[in-house]
Amino acid sequence: MISINWEGKDKFISNIEKRKQYFSNIFKNITSCLDNSITNERYTKCSIKNWNRKLFWGNNIEIIYYLLNFLKDKIDLVYIDPPFFTRSNYKIQINEDKNLYEDIAYYDTWNKDINSYLQMLYKRLFLIKSLLSEKGLIFVHLDWHANHYVKIILDEIFGTENFINSIVWYYYNKYSAGKMQLPRAHDDILVYSKTKHYSLNEIRVLRKKPIKQLKRINVNGTLKNLKDRYGKVIYRTVKDKKIDDVWKIPCLQPASKHWLGYPTQKHPKLLERIIKLGSNENDLIADFFCGSGTTLITAERLGRKWIGSDISKYAIYLTRKMLLNHYEEFENLNNKNLELWAHLDEEKKKIINSNFFKKELKIQRIK
Ligand SMILES: C[S@@+](CC[C@H](N)C(=O)[O-])C[C@H]1O[C@@H](n2cnc3c(N)ncnc32)[C@H](O)[C@@H]1O
């Protein structure tokens, strides 16, 4: 078995219990802080019973350590869309009251060192496995930059026997320049289960053209062709088919009603398929690199419970805004139902006290 090793790997594993303990009290519900000054910290005591609609702002390794204290074996589906090791940063332009400025939405440079990138992912994937329920599944979204190395990590952590699929997301509508290689038009989504006790729901899509298929019946566990009274096989017309592992789903475009302007924002159709395939109503879904919140809003729409996290204040800003708009429009919910959790360090306090989350910002990614 091939494994990824680095100096400090053993220490990481032997320190997990200590780190889990250390972070057990660090995160607090700061929802009410957003509407008040936080000079006399208005932390709410955590309610462990209701694990739904919780958005965490911070470094996800700390959040995962924190959650290990409450949600071991409890999360049914994890989707992660981490930075891909593109070695560049993702910039945005912010329009605040017609005042334009640029900032970085998130970083993906790693000092151009694949080792530090892989160590970062290894630690998170290792810990996430403990959060998954017995029937739990993980979907890890990557592309050609690091996909092949991460497959080795996933095989090591989850076991080759628990590898389910490498889904190809074929985005036919994205312009891809480059004369020295073929246009790159797909991402890879690696799917693993925690144990053998998982199931995938059947999803069917319309065929381009209906086809004729032999009608078959199950006789004592074996499929047999059905015949008419003259002994001729019977056909039926089939308009749809079960999805396979190549998914033709467009990239989100600025003209879409779902567009929020966040770099690498995914299409809700992609998340809808993943969530419908790997979970059922009321299951708990988590996305620890949630960006603009595509997984969370899709989970909400599909009646799943969810937990999300991101380190970027812009990601948290957009995710909150979109979810609150959704609650206002469709559900009898308000901003109390959406809890923002964080470890309030000085930097975060400053951001909150500047009323960042109450501002009307228009955000556009810069290519
Ligand atoms: C590819 S984007 C996710 C896009 C998202 N799927 C969407 O549809 O908008 C990756 C996200 O991971 C976040 N991220 C990177 N490192 C992180 C960390 N250590 N903890 C939490 N979030 C992190 C970035 O801020 C960024 O928003």
mmCIF file with all atom_site columns, C-alpha atoms in Angstrom, residues 243-354:
data_model
loop_
_atom_site.group_PDB
_atom_site.id
_atom_site.type_symbol
_atom_site.label_atom_id
_atom_site.label_alt_id
_atom_site.label_comp_id
_atom_site.label_asym_id
_atom_site.label_entity_id
_atom_site.label_seq_id
_atom_site.pdbx_PDB_ins_code
_atom_site.Cartn_x
_atom_site.Cartn_y
_atom_site.Cartn_z
_atom_site.occupancy
_atom_site.B_iso_or_equiv
_atom_site.pdbx_formal_charge
_atom_site.auth_seq_id
_atom_site.auth_comp_id
_atom_site.auth_asym_id
_atom_site.auth_atom_id
_atom_site.pdbx_PDB_model_num
ATOM 1   C CA . ILE A 1 243 ? -26.815 8.194  -14.214 1.00 0.00 ? 243 ILE A CA 1
ATOM 2   C CA . ASP A 1 244 ? -23.247 6.978  -14.640 1.00 0.00 ? 244 ASP A CA 1
ATOM 3   C CA . ASP A 1 245 ? -20.000 8.527  -13.415 1.00 0.00 ? 245 ASP A CA 1
ATOM 4   C CA . VAL A 1 246 ? -19.707 11.211 -16.125 1.00 0.00 ? 246 VAL A CA 1
ATOM 5   C CA . TRP A 1 247 ? -21.885 14.198 -15.286 1.00 0.00 ? 247 TRP A CA 1
ATOM 6   C CA . LYS A 1 248 ? -22.516 16.816 -17.913 1.00 0.00 ? 248 LYS A CA 1
ATOM 7   C CA . ILE A 1 249 ? -23.431 19.869 -15.871 1.00 0.00 ? 249 ILE A CA 1
ATOM 8   C CA . PRO A 1 250 ? -22.575 23.446 -16.907 1.00 0.00 ? 250 PRO A CA 1
ATOM 9   C CA . CYS A 1 251 ? -20.275 25.806 -15.072 1.00 0.00 ? 251 CYS A CA 1
ATOM 10  C CA . LEU A 1 252 ? -22.145 28.575 -13.361 1.00 0.00 ? 252 LEU A CA 1
ATOM 11  C CA . GLN A 1 253 ? -22.253 31.692 -15.543 1.00 0.00 ? 253 GLN A CA 1
ATOM 12  C CA . PRO A 1 254 ? -22.737 35.354 -14.503 1.00 0.00 ? 254 PRO A CA 1
ATOM 13  C CA . ALA A 1 255 ? -26.171 35.416 -16.176 1.00 0.00 ? 255 ALA A CA 1
ATOM 14  C CA . SER A 1 256 ? -27.455 32.708 -13.779 1.00 0.00 ? 256 SER A CA 1
ATOM 15  C CA . LYS A 1 257 ? -29.843 33.663 -10.975 1.00 0.00 ? 257 LYS A CA 1
ATOM 16  C CA . HIS A 1 258 ? -27.548 31.675 -8.646  1.00 0.00 ? 258 HIS A CA 1
ATOM 17  C CA . TRP A 1 259 ? -24.438 33.736 -9.478  1.00 0.00 ? 259 TRP A CA 1
ATOM 18  C CA . LEU A 1 260 ? -22.900 35.430 -6.422  1.00 0.00 ? 260 LEU A CA 1
ATOM 19  C CA . GLY A 1 261 ? -19.564 36.468 -7.931  1.00 0.00 ? 261 GLY A CA 1
ATOM 20  C CA . TYR A 1 262 ? -17.471 34.223 -5.658  1.00 0.00 ? 262 TYR A CA 1
ATOM 21  C CA . PRO A 1 263 ? -14.444 32.623 -7.349  1.00 0.00 ? 263 PRO A CA 1
ATOM 22  C CA . THR A 1 264 ? -14.929 28.938 -8.234  1.00 0.00 ? 264 THR A CA 1
ATOM 23  C CA . GLN A 1 265 ? -18.558 28.986 -7.122  1.00 0.00 ? 265 GLN A CA 1
ATOM 24  C CA . LYS A 1 266 ? -20.128 25.670 -8.088  1.00 0.00 ? 266 LYS A CA 1
ATOM 25  C CA . HIS A 1 267 ? -23.427 25.097 -9.866  1.00 0.00 ? 267 HIS A CA 1
ATOM 26  C CA . PRO A 1 268 ? -26.275 24.124 -7.503  1.00 0.00 ? 268 PRO A CA 1
ATOM 27  C CA . LYS A 1 269 ? -27.223 21.376 -10.001 1.00 0.00 ? 269 LYS A CA 1
ATOM 28  C CA . LEU A 1 270 ? -23.949 19.612 -9.206  1.00 0.00 ? 270 LEU A CA 1
ATOM 29  C CA . LEU A 1 271 ? -24.591 19.717 -5.463  1.00 0.00 ? 271 LEU A CA 1
ATOM 30  C CA . GLU A 1 272 ? -28.202 18.718 -5.943  1.00 0.00 ? 272 GLU A CA 1
ATOM 31  C CA . ARG A 1 273 ? -27.073 15.545 -7.662  1.00 0.00 ? 273 ARG A CA 1
ATOM 32  C CA . ILE A 1 274 ? -24.464 14.740 -5.013  1.00 0.00 ? 274 ILE A CA 1
ATOM 33  C CA . ILE A 1 275 ? -26.849 15.331 -2.118  1.00 0.00 ? 275 ILE A CA 1
ATOM 34  C CA . LYS A 1 276 ? -29.722 13.390 -3.708  1.00 0.00 ? 276 LYS A CA 1
ATOM 35  C CA . LEU A 1 277 ? -27.389 10.523 -4.586  1.00 0.00 ? 277 LEU A CA 1
ATOM 36  C CA . GLY A 1 278 ? -25.739 10.173 -1.197  1.00 0.00 ? 278 GLY A CA 1
ATOM 37  C CA . SER A 1 279 ? -28.309 11.221 1.409   1.00 0.00 ? 279 SER A CA 1
ATOM 38  C CA . ASN A 1 280 ? -31.951 11.269 2.445   1.00 0.00 ? 280 ASN A CA 1
ATOM 39  C CA . GLU A 1 281 ? -34.219 13.859 4.037   1.00 0.00 ? 281 GLU A CA 1
ATOM 40  C CA . ASN A 1 282 ? -33.113 14.919 7.530   1.00 0.00 ? 282 ASN A CA 1
ATOM 41  C CA . ASP A 1 283 ? -29.610 13.513 7.058   1.00 0.00 ? 283 ASP A CA 1
ATOM 42  C CA . LEU A 1 284 ? -26.788 15.745 8.288   1.00 0.00 ? 284 LEU A CA 1
ATOM 43  C CA . ILE A 1 285 ? -24.537 17.177 5.559   1.00 0.00 ? 285 ILE A CA 1
ATOM 44  C CA . ALA A 1 286 ? -21.267 19.078 6.068   1.00 0.00 ? 286 ALA A CA 1
ATOM 45  C CA . ASP A 1 287 ? -19.093 21.202 3.813   1.00 0.00 ? 287 ASP A CA 1
ATOM 46  C CA . PHE A 1 288 ? -15.906 22.418 5.533   1.00 0.00 ? 288 PHE A CA 1
ATOM 47  C CA . PHE A 1 289 ? -14.713 24.542 2.563   1.00 0.00 ? 289 PHE A CA 1
ATOM 48  C CA . CYS A 1 290 ? -18.165 25.967 1.834   1.00 0.00 ? 290 CYS A CA 1
ATOM 49  C CA . GLY A 1 291 ? -17.174 29.106 -0.130  1.00 0.00 ? 291 GLY A CA 1
ATOM 50  C CA . SER A 1 292 ? -20.341 30.936 -1.151  1.00 0.00 ? 292 SER A CA 1
ATOM 51  C CA . GLY A 1 293 ? -22.481 28.203 0.404   1.00 0.00 ? 293 GLY A CA 1
ATOM 52  C CA . THR A 1 294 ? -23.682 26.190 -2.608  1.00 0.00 ? 294 THR A CA 1
ATOM 53  C CA . THR A 1 295 ? -23.789 22.938 -0.619  1.00 0.00 ? 295 THR A CA 1
ATOM 54  C CA . LEU A 1 296 ? -25.594 24.532 2.313   1.00 0.00 ? 296 LEU A CA 1
ATOM 55  C CA . ILE A 1 297 ? -28.378 26.205 0.347   1.00 0.00 ? 297 ILE A CA 1
ATOM 56  C CA . THR A 1 298 ? -28.881 23.023 -1.696  1.00 0.00 ? 298 THR A CA 1
ATOM 57  C CA . ALA A 1 299 ? -29.047 20.927 1.473   1.00 0.00 ? 299 ALA A CA 1
ATOM 58  C CA . GLU A 1 300 ? -31.569 23.412 2.882   1.00 0.00 ? 300 GLU A CA 1
ATOM 59  C CA . ARG A 1 301 ? -33.740 23.203 -0.254  1.00 0.00 ? 301 ARG A CA 1
ATOM 60  C CA . LEU A 1 302 ? -33.628 19.404 -0.190  1.00 0.00 ? 302 LEU A CA 1
ATOM 61  C CA . GLY A 1 303 ? -34.660 19.109 3.459   1.00 0.00 ? 303 GLY A CA 1
ATOM 62  C CA . ARG A 1 304 ? -31.270 18.008 4.807   1.00 0.00 ? 304 ARG A CA 1
ATOM 63  C CA . LYS A 1 305 ? -29.625 19.367 7.951   1.00 0.00 ? 305 LYS A CA 1
ATOM 64  C CA . TRP A 1 306 ? -26.306 21.075 7.387   1.00 0.00 ? 306 TRP A CA 1
ATOM 65  C CA . ILE A 1 307 ? -23.117 22.459 8.901   1.00 0.00 ? 307 ILE A CA 1
ATOM 66  C CA . GLY A 1 308 ? -20.716 24.626 6.912   1.00 0.00 ? 308 GLY A CA 1
ATOM 67  C CA . SER A 1 309 ? -17.452 26.418 7.435   1.00 0.00 ? 309 SER A CA 1
ATOM 68  C CA . ASP A 1 310 ? -15.091 28.777 5.687   1.00 0.00 ? 310 ASP A CA 1
ATOM 69  C CA . ILE A 1 311 ? -12.086 30.860 6.638   1.00 0.00 ? 311 ILE A CA 1
ATOM 70  C CA . SER A 1 312 ? -12.856 33.756 4.272   1.00 0.00 ? 312 SER A CA 1
ATOM 71  C CA . LYS A 1 313 ? -15.008 36.617 5.564   1.00 0.00 ? 313 LYS A CA 1
ATOM 72  C CA . TYR A 1 314 ? -16.309 37.115 2.008   1.00 0.00 ? 314 TYR A CA 1
ATOM 73  C CA . ALA A 1 315 ? -17.419 33.487 1.823   1.00 0.00 ? 315 ALA A CA 1
ATOM 74  C CA . ILE A 1 316 ? -19.231 33.840 5.142   1.00 0.00 ? 316 ILE A CA 1
ATOM 75  C CA . TYR A 1 317 ? -20.754 37.171 4.072   1.00 0.00 ? 317 TYR A CA 1
ATOM 76  C CA . LEU A 1 318 ? -22.162 35.691 0.836   1.00 0.00 ? 318 LEU A CA 1
ATOM 77  C CA . THR A 1 319 ? -23.320 32.432 2.389   1.00 0.00 ? 319 THR A CA 1
ATOM 78  C CA . ARG A 1 320 ? -25.222 34.247 5.166   1.00 0.00 ? 320 ARG A CA 1
ATOM 79  C CA . LYS A 1 321 ? -26.766 36.687 2.767   1.00 0.00 ? 321 LYS A CA 1
ATOM 80  C CA . MET A 1 322 ? -27.974 34.010 0.395   1.00 0.00 ? 322 MET A CA 1
ATOM 81  C CA . LEU A 1 323 ? -29.396 31.807 3.153   1.00 0.00 ? 323 LEU A CA 1
ATOM 82  C CA . LEU A 1 324 ? -31.152 34.723 4.844   1.00 0.00 ? 324 LEU A CA 1
ATOM 83  C CA . ASN A 1 325 ? -32.704 35.754 1.504   1.00 0.00 ? 325 ASN A CA 1
ATOM 84  C CA . HIS A 1 326 ? -33.886 32.199 1.055   1.00 0.00 ? 326 HIS A CA 1
ATOM 85  C CA . TYR A 1 327 ? -35.441 32.107 4.544   1.00 0.00 ? 327 TYR A CA 1
ATOM 86  C CA . GLU A 1 328 ? -37.181 35.411 3.923   1.00 0.00 ? 328 GLU A CA 1
ATOM 87  C CA . GLU A 1 329 ? -38.591 34.234 0.619   1.00 0.00 ? 329 GLU A CA 1
ATOM 88  C CA . PHE A 1 330 ? -39.522 30.617 1.263   1.00 0.00 ? 330 PHE A CA 1
ATOM 89  C CA . GLU A 1 331 ? -39.477 29.637 4.904   1.00 0.00 ? 331 GLU A CA 1
ATOM 90  C CA . ASN A 1 332 ? -40.880 30.883 8.113   1.00 0.00 ? 332 ASN A CA 1
ATOM 91  C CA . LEU A 1 333 ? -37.375 31.475 9.445   1.00 0.00 ? 333 LEU A CA 1
ATOM 92  C CA . ASN A 1 334 ? -35.220 34.461 10.280  1.00 0.00 ? 334 ASN A CA 1
ATOM 93  C CA . ASN A 1 335 ? -31.623 35.285 11.138  1.00 0.00 ? 335 ASN A CA 1
ATOM 94  C CA . LYS A 1 336 ? -31.941 33.606 14.539  1.00 0.00 ? 336 LYS A CA 1
ATOM 95  C CA . ASN A 1 337 ? -32.337 30.255 12.818  1.00 0.00 ? 337 ASN A CA 1
ATOM 96  C CA . LEU A 1 338 ? -29.036 30.655 11.042  1.00 0.00 ? 338 LEU A CA 1
ATOM 97  C CA . GLU A 1 339 ? -26.302 30.484 13.652  1.00 0.00 ? 339 GLU A CA 1
ATOM 98  C CA . LEU A 1 340 ? -22.870 31.922 13.002  1.00 0.00 ? 340 LEU A CA 1
ATOM 99  C CA . TRP A 1 341 ? -20.175 30.302 15.117  1.00 0.00 ? 341 TRP A CA 1
ATOM 100 C CA . ALA A 1 342 ? -16.591 31.449 15.514  1.00 0.00 ? 342 ALA A CA 1
ATOM 101 C CA . HIS A 1 343 ? -13.614 31.748 17.763  1.00 0.00 ? 343 HIS A CA 1
ATOM 102 C CA . LEU A 1 344 ? -13.703 35.509 18.266  1.00 0.00 ? 344 LEU A CA 1
ATOM 103 C CA . ASP A 1 345 ? -10.099 36.631 18.020  1.00 0.00 ? 345 ASP A CA 1
ATOM 104 C CA . GLU A 1 346 ? -9.103  40.292 17.727  1.00 0.00 ? 346 GLU A CA 1
ATOM 105 C CA . GLU A 1 347 ? -9.236  40.268 13.928  1.00 0.00 ? 347 GLU A CA 1
ATOM 106 C CA . LYS A 1 348 ? -12.770 38.894 13.820  1.00 0.00 ? 348 LYS A CA 1
ATOM 107 C CA . LYS A 1 349 ? -13.926 41.350 16.483  1.00 0.00 ? 349 LYS A CA 1
ATOM 108 C CA . LYS A 1 350 ? -12.588 44.190 14.342  1.00 0.00 ? 350 LYS A CA 1
ATOM 109 C CA . ILE A 1 351 ? -14.436 42.909 11.293  1.00 0.00 ? 351 ILE A CA 1
ATOM 110 C CA . ILE A 1 352 ? -17.710 42.572 13.203  1.00 0.00 ? 352 ILE A CA 1
ATOM 111 C CA . ASN A 1 353 ? -17.330 45.984 14.843  1.00 0.00 ? 353 ASN A CA 1
ATOM 112 C CA . SER A 1 354 ? -16.827 47.534 11.404  1.00 0.00 ? 354 SER A CA 1
#
